[in-house]
Amino acid sequence: MTTYFGFGLADNMFPATANVSRRELTPAEAKAVIEGDCALCLNPSHSLTIAAMNNRFGIFCEIPTKAASINLKPGDSLLVMGVVGLPRLEGRHEYTQAEIDGAKFRFGLWTVSEG
């Protein structure tokens, strides 16, 4: 059983036949999962979002050099952080503190069981 952490999910991550459940986590619960025994599947192109997560919640993750490809199996979980309100950075290289403070972050833990 592995727990992964990333910013998105895709249909091809899941087995062809499976049951999937989701529950929302608080930022503190998410931090405990991420900083525990968790495999990162972050995309390095999201380094500024990773930095914003660090700034807002004190959640520290190494920025990978390459995005991981995962195939979830029954018993595995995927913690997904969704963000609404961070603008696209055009001509800039960082978010302002006001932009980070105004964004909405949600953490959902998706768990796969036998289908």
XYZ file of C-alpha atoms in Angstrom:
115
model
C 0.000 0.000 0.000
C 1.493 3.274 -1.161
C 0.310 6.824 -0.658
C 1.197 9.293 -3.397
C 0.957 13.085 -3.475
C 0.328 15.207 -6.543
C -1.686 18.098 -7.981
C -3.907 16.149 -10.343
C -5.291 12.798 -11.234
C -5.885 11.052 -14.508
C -8.077 8.149 -15.500
C -5.067 6.029 -16.470
C -3.753 6.148 -12.882
C -6.578 3.859 -11.756
C -7.065 0.133 -12.377
C -9.619 -0.789 -15.053
C -11.946 -2.131 -12.362
C -11.838 -0.592 -8.917
C -13.838 1.244 -6.319
C -12.537 4.683 -5.427
C -13.440 6.789 -2.425
C -12.482 10.355 -1.596
C -12.353 12.275 1.627
C -11.265 15.827 2.260
C -8.267 16.431 4.521
C -7.402 19.546 6.453
C -4.087 21.189 5.565
C -2.627 19.826 8.835
C -3.751 16.275 7.982
C -2.371 16.643 4.460
C 0.952 17.908 5.813
C 1.241 14.844 8.067
C 0.617 12.535 5.097
C 3.008 14.371 2.766
C 5.827 14.618 5.278
C 5.306 10.981 6.317
C 5.849 7.939 4.138
C 4.528 9.415 0.909
C 5.718 9.073 -2.690
C 5.735 12.342 -4.609
C 4.291 12.472 -8.108
C 4.611 16.204 -8.644
C 5.389 17.831 -11.955
C 8.520 20.041 -11.872
C 6.707 22.612 -14.020
C 4.539 23.337 -10.970
C 7.471 24.558 -8.880
C 5.746 27.883 -8.150
C 2.606 26.125 -6.898
C 4.812 23.904 -4.744
C 6.465 27.059 -3.362
C 3.022 28.620 -2.717
C 1.958 25.466 -0.812
C 5.153 25.686 1.231
C 4.567 29.375 1.932
C 0.908 28.959 2.885
C 1.012 25.713 4.896
C 4.662 25.009 5.678
C 4.470 21.788 3.646
C 7.916 21.013 2.308
C 8.409 18.883 -0.821
C 11.413 18.403 -2.990
C 10.768 19.522 -6.524
C 11.373 16.479 -8.730
C 13.443 16.641 -11.876
C 10.829 14.636 -13.793
C 7.110 13.976 -13.332
C 6.379 10.471 -12.081
C 3.931 8.139 -13.763
C 1.910 6.070 -11.307
C -0.444 3.111 -11.532
C -2.587 2.811 -8.439
C -3.447 -0.623 -7.075
C -6.072 -1.649 -4.528
C -4.929 -0.340 -1.156
C -3.079 2.637 -2.648
C -4.073 6.251 -2.032
C -3.478 9.479 -3.906
C -3.507 12.773 -2.037
C -4.387 15.558 -4.477
C -4.002 19.259 -3.821
C -6.311 21.429 -5.885
C -5.856 25.191 -6.111
C -8.292 27.813 -7.318
C -7.357 31.466 -7.600
C -3.657 31.455 -8.401
C -3.314 33.405 -11.657
C -1.205 32.314 -14.589
C 2.180 33.945 -14.311
C 2.828 35.892 -17.464
C 6.036 37.882 -17.450
C 6.592 37.182 -13.724
C 8.405 34.436 -11.855
C 6.613 34.266 -8.510
C 3.256 34.749 -6.834
C 2.676 37.680 -4.523
C 1.787 37.018 -0.906
C -1.665 38.519 -1.553
C -2.245 36.053 -4.422
C -1.223 33.106 -2.243
C -3.385 34.350 0.640
C -6.394 34.771 -1.670
C -6.184 31.345 -3.321
C -8.268 28.378 -2.194
C -6.394 25.152 -1.537
C -8.159 21.805 -1.067
C -6.722 18.414 -0.226
C -8.536 15.229 -1.214
C -7.377 11.712 -0.368
C -8.473 9.235 -3.037
C -8.272 5.571 -1.986
C -8.540 2.565 -4.311
C -10.164 -0.702 -3.273
C -11.031 -3.906 -5.170
C -13.700 -3.415 -7.822
